[in-house]
Short mmCIF file of C-alpha atoms and ligand atoms in Angstrom, two decimals:
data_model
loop_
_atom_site.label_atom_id
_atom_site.label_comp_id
_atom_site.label_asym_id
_atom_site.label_seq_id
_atom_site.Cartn_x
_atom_site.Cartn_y
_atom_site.Cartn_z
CA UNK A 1 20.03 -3.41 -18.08
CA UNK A 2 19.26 -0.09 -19.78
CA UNK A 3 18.09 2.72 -16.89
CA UNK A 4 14.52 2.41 -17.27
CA UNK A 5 13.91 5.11 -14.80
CA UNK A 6 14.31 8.23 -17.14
CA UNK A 7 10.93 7.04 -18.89
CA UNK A 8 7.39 7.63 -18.08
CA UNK A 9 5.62 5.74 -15.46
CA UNK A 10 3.43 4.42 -18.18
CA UNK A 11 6.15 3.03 -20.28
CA UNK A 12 8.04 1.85 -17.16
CA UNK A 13 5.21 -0.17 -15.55
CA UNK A 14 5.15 -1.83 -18.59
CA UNK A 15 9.25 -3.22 -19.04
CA UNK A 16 10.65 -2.17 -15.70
CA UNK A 17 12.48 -5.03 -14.09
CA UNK A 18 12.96 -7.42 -16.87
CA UNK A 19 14.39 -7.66 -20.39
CA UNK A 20 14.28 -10.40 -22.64
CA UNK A 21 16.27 -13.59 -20.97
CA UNK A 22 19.52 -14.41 -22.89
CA UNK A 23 19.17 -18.11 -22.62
CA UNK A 24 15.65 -18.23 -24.63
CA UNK A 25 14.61 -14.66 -25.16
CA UNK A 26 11.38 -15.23 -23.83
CA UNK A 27 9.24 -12.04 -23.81
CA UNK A 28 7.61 -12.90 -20.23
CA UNK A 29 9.73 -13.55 -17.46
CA UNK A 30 10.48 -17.45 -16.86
CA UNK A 31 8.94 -18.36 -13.31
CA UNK A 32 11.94 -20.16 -11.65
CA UNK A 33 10.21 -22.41 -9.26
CA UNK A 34 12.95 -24.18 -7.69
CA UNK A 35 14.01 -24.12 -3.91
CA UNK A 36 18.28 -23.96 -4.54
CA UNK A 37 20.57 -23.27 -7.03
CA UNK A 38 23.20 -25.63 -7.84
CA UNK A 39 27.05 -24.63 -7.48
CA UNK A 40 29.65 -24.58 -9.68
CA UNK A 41 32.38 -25.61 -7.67
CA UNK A 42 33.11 -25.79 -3.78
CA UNK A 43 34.82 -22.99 -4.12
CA UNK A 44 31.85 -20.79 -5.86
CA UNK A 45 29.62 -22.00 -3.32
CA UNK A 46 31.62 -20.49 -0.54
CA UNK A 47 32.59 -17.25 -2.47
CA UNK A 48 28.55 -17.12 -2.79
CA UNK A 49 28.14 -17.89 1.01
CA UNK A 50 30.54 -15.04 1.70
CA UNK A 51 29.32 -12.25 -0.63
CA UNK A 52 32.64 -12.37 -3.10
CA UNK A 53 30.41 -13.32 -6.02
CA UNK A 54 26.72 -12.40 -6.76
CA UNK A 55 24.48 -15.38 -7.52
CA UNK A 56 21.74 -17.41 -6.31
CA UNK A 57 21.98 -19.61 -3.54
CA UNK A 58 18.32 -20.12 -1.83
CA UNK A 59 14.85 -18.87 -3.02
CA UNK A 60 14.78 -17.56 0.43
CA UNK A 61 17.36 -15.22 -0.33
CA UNK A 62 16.69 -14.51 -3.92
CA UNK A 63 15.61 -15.88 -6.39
CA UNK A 64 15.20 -14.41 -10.58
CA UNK A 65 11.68 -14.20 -10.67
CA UNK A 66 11.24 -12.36 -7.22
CA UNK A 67 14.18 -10.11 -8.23
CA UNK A 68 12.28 -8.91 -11.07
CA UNK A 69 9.17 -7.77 -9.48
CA UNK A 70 11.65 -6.50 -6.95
CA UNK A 71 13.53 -4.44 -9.33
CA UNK A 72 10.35 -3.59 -11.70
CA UNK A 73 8.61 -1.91 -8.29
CA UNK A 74 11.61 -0.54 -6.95
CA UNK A 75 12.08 1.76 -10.09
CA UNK A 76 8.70 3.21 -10.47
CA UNK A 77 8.92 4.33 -6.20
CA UNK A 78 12.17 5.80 -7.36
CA UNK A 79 14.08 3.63 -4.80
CA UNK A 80 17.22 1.79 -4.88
CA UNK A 81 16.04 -1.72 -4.01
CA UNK A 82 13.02 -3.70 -3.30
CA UNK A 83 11.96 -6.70 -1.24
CA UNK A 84 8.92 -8.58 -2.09
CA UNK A 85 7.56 -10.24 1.01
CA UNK A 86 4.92 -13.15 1.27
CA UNK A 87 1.96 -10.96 2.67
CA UNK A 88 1.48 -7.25 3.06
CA UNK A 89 1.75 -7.68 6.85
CA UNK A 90 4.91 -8.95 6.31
CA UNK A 91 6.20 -6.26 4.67
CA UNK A 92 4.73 -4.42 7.62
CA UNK A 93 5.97 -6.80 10.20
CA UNK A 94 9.55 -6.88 8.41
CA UNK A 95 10.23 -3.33 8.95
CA UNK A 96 8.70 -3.29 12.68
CA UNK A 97 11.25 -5.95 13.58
CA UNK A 98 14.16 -4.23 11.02
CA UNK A 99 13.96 -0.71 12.76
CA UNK A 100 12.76 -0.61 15.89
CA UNK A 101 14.51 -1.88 19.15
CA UNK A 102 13.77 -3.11 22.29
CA UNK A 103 12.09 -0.21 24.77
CA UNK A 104 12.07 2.28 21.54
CA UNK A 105 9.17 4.49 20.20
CA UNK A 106 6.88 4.80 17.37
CA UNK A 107 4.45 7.33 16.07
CA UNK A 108 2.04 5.99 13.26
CA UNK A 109 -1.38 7.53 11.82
CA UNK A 110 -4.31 6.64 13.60
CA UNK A 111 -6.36 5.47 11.00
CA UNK A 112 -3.40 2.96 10.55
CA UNK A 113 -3.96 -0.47 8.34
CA UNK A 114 -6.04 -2.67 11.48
CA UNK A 115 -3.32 -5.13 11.62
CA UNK A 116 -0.45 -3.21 11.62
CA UNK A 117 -1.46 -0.82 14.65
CA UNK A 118 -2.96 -4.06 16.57
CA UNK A 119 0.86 -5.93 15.81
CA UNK A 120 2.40 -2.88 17.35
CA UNK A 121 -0.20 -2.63 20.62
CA UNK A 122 -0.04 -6.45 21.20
CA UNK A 123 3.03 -8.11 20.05
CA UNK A 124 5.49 -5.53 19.49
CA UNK A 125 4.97 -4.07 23.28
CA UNK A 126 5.62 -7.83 24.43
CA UNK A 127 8.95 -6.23 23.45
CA UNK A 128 9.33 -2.70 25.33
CA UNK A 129 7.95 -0.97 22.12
CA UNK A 130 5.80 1.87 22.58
CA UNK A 131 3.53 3.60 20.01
CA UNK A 132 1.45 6.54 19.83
CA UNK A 133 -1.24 7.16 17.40
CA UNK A 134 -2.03 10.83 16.35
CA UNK A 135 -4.06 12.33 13.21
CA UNK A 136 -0.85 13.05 11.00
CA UNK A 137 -2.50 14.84 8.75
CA UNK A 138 -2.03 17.38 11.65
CA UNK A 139 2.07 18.04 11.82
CA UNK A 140 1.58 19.71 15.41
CA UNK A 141 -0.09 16.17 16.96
CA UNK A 142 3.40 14.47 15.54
CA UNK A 143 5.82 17.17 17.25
CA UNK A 144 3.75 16.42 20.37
CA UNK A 145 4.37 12.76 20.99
CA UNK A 146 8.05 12.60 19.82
CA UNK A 147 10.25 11.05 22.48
CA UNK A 148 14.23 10.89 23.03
CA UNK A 149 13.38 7.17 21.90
CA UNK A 150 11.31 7.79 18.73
CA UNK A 151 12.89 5.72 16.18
CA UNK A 152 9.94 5.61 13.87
CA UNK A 153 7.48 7.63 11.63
CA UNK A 154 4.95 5.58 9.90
CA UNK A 155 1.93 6.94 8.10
CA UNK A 156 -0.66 5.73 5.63
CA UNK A 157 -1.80 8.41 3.31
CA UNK A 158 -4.42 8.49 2.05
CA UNK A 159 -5.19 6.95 5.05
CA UNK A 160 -7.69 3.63 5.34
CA UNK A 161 -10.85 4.52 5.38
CA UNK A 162 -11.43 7.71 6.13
CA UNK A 163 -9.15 8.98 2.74
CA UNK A 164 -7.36 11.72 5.09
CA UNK A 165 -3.54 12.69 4.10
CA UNK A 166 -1.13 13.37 5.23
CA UNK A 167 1.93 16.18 4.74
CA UNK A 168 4.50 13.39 3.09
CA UNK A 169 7.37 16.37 2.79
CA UNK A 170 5.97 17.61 6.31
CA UNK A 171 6.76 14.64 8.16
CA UNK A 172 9.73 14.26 6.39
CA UNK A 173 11.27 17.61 7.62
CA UNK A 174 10.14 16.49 11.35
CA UNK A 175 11.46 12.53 11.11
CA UNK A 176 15.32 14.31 9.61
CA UNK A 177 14.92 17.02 12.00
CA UNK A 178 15.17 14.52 14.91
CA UNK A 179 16.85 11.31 13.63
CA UNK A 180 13.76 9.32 13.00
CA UNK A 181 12.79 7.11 9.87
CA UNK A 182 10.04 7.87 8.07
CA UNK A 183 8.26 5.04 6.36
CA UNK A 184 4.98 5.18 4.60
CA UNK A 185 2.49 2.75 3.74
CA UNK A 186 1.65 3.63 -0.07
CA UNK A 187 -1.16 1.04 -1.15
CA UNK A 188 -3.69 3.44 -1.45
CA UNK A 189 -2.24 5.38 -3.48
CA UNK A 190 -0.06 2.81 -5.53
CA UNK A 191 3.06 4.24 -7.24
CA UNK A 192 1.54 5.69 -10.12
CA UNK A 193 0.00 8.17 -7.95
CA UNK A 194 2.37 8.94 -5.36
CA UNK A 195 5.93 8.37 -4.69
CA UNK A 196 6.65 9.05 -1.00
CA UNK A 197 10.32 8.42 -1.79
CA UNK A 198 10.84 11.59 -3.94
CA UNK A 199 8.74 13.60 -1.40
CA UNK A 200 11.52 12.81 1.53
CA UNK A 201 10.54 9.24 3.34
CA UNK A 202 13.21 6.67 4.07
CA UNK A 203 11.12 3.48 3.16
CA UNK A 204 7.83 2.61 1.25
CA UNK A 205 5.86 -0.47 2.05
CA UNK A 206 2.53 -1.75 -0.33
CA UNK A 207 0.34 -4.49 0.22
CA UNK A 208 0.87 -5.48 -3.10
CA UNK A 209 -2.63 -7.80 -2.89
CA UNK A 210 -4.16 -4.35 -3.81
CA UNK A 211 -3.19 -2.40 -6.29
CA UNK A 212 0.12 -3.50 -7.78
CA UNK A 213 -1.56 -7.35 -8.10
CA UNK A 214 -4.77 -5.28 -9.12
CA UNK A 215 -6.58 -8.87 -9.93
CA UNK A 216 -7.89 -10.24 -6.15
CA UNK A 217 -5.93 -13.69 -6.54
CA UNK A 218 -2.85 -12.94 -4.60
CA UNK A 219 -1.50 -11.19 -1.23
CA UNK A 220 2.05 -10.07 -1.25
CA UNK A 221 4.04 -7.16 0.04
CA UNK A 222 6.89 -4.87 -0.90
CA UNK A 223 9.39 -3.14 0.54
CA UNK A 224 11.14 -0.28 -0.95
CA UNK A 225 14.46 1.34 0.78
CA UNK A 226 15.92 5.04 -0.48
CA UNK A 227 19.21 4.11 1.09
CA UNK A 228 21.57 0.97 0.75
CA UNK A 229 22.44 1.03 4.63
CA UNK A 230 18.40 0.32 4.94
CA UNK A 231 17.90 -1.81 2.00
CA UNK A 232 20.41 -4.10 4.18
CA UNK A 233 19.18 -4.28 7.44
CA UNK A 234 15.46 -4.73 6.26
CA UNK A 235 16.73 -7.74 3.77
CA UNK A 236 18.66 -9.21 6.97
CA UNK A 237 15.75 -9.48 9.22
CA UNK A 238 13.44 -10.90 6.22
CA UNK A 239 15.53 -13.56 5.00
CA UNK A 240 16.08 -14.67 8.85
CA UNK A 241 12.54 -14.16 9.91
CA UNK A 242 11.23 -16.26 6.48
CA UNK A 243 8.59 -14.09 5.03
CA UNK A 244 9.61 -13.69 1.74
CA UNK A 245 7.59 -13.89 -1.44
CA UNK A 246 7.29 -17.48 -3.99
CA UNK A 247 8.26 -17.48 -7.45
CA UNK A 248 4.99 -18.16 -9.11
CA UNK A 249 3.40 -14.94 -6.53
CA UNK A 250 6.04 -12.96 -7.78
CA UNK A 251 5.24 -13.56 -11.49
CA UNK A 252 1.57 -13.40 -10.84
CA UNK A 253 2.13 -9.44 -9.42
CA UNK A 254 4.42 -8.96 -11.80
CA UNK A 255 1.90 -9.88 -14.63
CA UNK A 256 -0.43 -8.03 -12.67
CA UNK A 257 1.78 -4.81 -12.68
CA UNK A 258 2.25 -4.84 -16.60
CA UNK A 259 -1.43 -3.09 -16.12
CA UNK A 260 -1.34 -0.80 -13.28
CA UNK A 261 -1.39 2.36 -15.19
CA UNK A 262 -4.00 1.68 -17.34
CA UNK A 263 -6.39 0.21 -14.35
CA UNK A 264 -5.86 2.96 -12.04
CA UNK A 265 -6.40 5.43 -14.81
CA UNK A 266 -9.96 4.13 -15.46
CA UNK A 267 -10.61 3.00 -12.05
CA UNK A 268 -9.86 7.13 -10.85
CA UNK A 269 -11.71 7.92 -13.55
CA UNK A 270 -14.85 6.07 -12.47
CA UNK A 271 -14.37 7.44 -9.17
CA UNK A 272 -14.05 10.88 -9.95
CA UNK A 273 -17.28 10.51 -11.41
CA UNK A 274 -19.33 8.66 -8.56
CA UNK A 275 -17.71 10.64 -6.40
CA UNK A 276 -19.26 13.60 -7.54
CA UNK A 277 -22.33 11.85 -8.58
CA UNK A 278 -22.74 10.50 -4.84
CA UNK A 279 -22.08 13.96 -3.39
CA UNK A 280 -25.39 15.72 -5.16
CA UNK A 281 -27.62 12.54 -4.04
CA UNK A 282 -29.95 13.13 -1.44
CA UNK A 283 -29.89 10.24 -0.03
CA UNK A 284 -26.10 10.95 0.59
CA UNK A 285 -24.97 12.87 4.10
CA UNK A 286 -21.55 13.19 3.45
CA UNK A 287 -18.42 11.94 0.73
CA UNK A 288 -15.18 12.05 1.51
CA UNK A 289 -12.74 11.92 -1.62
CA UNK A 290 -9.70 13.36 -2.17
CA UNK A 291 -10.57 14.32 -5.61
CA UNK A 292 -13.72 16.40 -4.53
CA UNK A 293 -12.85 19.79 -4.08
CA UNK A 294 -15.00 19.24 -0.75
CA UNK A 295 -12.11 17.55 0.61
CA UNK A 296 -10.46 19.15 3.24
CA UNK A 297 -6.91 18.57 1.74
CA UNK A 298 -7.67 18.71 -1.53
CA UNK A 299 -4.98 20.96 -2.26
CA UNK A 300 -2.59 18.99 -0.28
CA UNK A 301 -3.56 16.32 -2.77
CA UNK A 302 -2.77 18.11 -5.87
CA UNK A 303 0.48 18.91 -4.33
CA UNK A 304 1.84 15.12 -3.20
CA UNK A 305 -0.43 13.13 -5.58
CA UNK A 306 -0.75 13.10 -9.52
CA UNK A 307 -4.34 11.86 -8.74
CA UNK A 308 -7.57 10.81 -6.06
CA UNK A 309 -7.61 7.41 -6.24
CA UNK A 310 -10.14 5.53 -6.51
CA UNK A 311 -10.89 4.63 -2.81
CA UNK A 312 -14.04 6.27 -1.75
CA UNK A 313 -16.00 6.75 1.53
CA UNK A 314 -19.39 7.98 2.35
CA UNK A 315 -22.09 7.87 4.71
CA UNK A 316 -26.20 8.20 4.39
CA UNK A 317 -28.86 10.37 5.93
CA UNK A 318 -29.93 7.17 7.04
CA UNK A 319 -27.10 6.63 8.90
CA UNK A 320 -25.88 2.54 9.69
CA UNK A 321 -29.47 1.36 8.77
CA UNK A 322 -29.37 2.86 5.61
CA UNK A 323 -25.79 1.82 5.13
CA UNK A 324 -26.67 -1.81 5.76
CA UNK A 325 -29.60 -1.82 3.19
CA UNK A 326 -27.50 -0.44 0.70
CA UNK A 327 -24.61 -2.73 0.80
CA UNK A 328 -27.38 -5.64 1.09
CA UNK A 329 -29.15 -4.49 -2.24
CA UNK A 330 -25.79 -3.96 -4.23
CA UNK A 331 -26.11 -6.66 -7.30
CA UNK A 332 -22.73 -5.28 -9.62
CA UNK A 333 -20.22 -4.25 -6.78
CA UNK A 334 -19.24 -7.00 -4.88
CA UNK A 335 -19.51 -6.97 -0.74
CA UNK A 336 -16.01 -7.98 0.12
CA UNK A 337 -13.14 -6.29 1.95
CA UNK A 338 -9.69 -5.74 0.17
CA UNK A 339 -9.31 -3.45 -2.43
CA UNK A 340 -7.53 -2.29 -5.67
CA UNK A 341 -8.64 -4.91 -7.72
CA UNK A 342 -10.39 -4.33 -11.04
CA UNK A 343 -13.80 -5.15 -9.67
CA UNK A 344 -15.66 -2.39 -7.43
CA UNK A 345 -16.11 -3.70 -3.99
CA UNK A 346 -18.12 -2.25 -1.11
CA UNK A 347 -17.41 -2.65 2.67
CA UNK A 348 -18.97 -1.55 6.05
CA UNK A 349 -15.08 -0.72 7.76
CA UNK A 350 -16.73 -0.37 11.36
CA UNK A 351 -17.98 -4.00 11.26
CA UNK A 352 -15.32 -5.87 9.04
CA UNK A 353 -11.95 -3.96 8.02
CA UNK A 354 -11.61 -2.01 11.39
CA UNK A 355 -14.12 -4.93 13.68
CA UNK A 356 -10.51 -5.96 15.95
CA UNK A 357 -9.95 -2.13 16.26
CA UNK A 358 -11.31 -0.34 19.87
CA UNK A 359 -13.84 1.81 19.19
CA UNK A 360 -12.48 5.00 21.12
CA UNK A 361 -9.68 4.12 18.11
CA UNK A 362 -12.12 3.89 15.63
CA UNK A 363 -13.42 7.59 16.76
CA UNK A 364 -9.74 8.41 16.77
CA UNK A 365 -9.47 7.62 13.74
CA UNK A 366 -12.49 8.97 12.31
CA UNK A 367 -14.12 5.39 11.36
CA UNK A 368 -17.71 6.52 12.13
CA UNK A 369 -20.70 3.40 12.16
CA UNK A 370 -22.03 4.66 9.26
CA UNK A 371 -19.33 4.93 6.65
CA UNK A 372 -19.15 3.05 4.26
CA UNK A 373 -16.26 2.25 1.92
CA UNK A 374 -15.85 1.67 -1.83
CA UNK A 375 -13.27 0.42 -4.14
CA UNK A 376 -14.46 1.62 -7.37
CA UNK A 377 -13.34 -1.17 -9.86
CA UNK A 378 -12.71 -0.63 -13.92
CA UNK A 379 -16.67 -1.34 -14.74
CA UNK A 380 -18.31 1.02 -17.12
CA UNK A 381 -19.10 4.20 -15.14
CA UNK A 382 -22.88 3.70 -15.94
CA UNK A 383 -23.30 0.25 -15.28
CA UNK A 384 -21.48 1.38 -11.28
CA UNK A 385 -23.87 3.81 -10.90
CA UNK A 386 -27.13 2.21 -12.24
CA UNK A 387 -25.97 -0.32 -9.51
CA UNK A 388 -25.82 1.91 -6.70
CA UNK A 389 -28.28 3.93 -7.79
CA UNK A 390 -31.21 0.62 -7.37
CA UNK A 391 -29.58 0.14 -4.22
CA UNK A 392 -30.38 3.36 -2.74
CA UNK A 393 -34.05 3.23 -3.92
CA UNK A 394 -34.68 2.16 -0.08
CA UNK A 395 -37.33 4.31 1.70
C1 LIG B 1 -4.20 -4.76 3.00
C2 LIG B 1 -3.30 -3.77 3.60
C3 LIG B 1 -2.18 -4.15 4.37
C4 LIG B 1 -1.88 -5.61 4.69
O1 LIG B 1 -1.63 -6.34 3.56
P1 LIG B 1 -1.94 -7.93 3.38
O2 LIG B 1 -1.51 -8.19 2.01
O3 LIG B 1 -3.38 -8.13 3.64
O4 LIG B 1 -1.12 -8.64 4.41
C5 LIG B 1 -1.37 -3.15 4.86
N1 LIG B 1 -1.63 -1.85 4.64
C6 LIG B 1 -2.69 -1.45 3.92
C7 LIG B 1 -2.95 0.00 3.71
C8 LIG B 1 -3.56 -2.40 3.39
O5 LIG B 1 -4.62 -1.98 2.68
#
């Protein structure tokens, strides 16, 4: 396959991962839905079984249409290799169980995904594994809490919801100074916007049911390693632990992907624009988007990120009352939770996204009653804010 990853990000998202198949030449990759692979001989079975000759064996542990969507996401995070995984947590869950150990340490951002602090603080200590939860957009609070057992780094920036960020290169410096991975959840910002791998982590993880799918009718995950030594031990404990990614999913993101420029261009667009359009209404107590140079790392967002986003939280001077009305009078955006998808959706976090976190970790983590979150969708700008705009006509 020609090296796709000298091209633009706009011409890779497009053919990265697949070229026309020699058997038919079909133009879209064939979805091979089967379970096994037949052998040729005995023998080729075995040299398969022992690694002597690359092939398929078991959808479990590879299969063509996975491997594309693997290799098509893998280029544009500027990785080596890629593992698509059934769910976003178990992408998540995969590289919990991959590279920690019994009785070792973590350090993650406190406004971590719901799920995957709660895995950590429930199931994982069932293990001996300890985690701390700091505001890593601070690099000081991360020195603090690293142990002699600190195996682990993980941070979501822009974070979920609050849309704080975090020092990518930063953390990197502090996770080689002292032996520790660095991993970073990247859905928010999808790889067209940021690529955590060129700024220094180890391993990139997306809930691909955002973004990368970009259509709200699939969940899936990805894994992305920098290193081969990685790459291996994460594809180990997935295809022993089982939750790998179907055929079919894997050419539904990958169809999915074919777009991703394009939507989050418009999508950041929008944003940028009801962003700023939210921020002068009175109705409106605060906005917090990275793309607003009312941001408090806005400049730490021009420097990691070729863009905002289009993830957007705000509150009202009517605090959660006001919050609730609006969200109840909504008619175009759509009250659901997820994200990334080409419709705008609108969510209360404290009551649905972030309900099964603690609230002194919801104040941690800067999840405040009344904020209120937005996925801004590819909708004509107007039509978005003609829609919010009836919905705050509350008195
Ligand atoms: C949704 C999400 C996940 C979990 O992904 P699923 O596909 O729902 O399992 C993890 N991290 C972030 C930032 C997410 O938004």
């Amino acid at each position: 396959m020609e090296d796709k990853s000298k091209e633009n990000l706009e011409t890779q998202v497009i053919h990265a991962g697949y070229e026309p198949d020699e058997a038919t030449r079909s133009v879209s990759p064939p979805i091979y839905q089967t379970s096994t692979f037949a052998f040729e001989s005995a023998e080729q079975g075995a040299a398969l079984f022992a690694g002597k000759e690359k092939g398929f064996i078991y959808t479990r542990l590879g299969n063509p249409t996975i491997e594309a969507l693997e290799k098509a996401v893998a280029s544009l995070e500027k990785g080596i290799r890629a593992l698509a995984t059934s769910t976003g947590m178990a992408a998540v869950s995969t590289v919990y169980m991959a590279l920690l150990e019994k009785d070792t340490h973590m350090i993650g951002t406190a406004a971590l995904y719901g799920a995957s602090r709660v895995i950590l603080e429930t199931e994982f200590a069932r293990y001996g594994v300890t985690s701390d939860f700091v505001d890593t957009s601070n690099l000081e609070e991360i020195k603090k809490k690293i142990k002699k057992n600190t195996r682990l780094l993980y941070i979501e920036s822009p974070a979920n919801p609050t849309m704080a960020m975090t020092d990518i290169q930063g953390c990197a410096q502090i996770a080689r100074e002292h032996g520790i991975i660095l991993v970073v959840d990247n859905t928010f910002a999808s790889p067209i916007l940021q690529n955590p791998l060129e700024l220094g982590a180890d391993v990139v993880v997306h809930s691909v049911t955002k973004f990368i799918n970009g259509h709200s009718d699939v969940v899936g995950g990805i894994i992305v390693s920098q290193r081969e030594e990685l790459h291996e031990r994460l594809a180990k404990v997935l295809h022993l632990l089982g939750g790998t990614m179907d055929p079919h999913q894997a050419w539904l993101v990958l169809r999915g992907l074919r777009t991703l420029y394009l939507r989050v261009e418009k999508a950041q667009d929008n944003a940028r624009k009801l962003a700023a359009w939210l921020e002068s209404h009175p109705k409106v107590a605060w906005v917090n988007y990275p793309g607003l140079p009312s941001h408090p790392q806005f400049e730490l967002m021009k420097k990691q990120m070729k863009g905002p986003g289009s993830m957007i939280s705000f509150g009202l001077r009517g605090g959660y009352e006001a919050g609730l009305k609006l969200i109840n009078s909504v008619r175009l955006c759509t009250l659901a939770v997820s994200l990334g998808g080409i419709e705008t959706l609108i969510e209360h976090p404290a009551s649905m996204t972030h309900a099964v976190v603690s609230k002194k970790e919801k104040e941690e983590a800067g999840i405040t009653d009344d904020l209120i979150r937005l996925s801004v969708g590819c909708e004509a700008y107007e039509d978005l804010r003609a829609d919010l705009e009836q919905a705050l006509e509350y008195d």
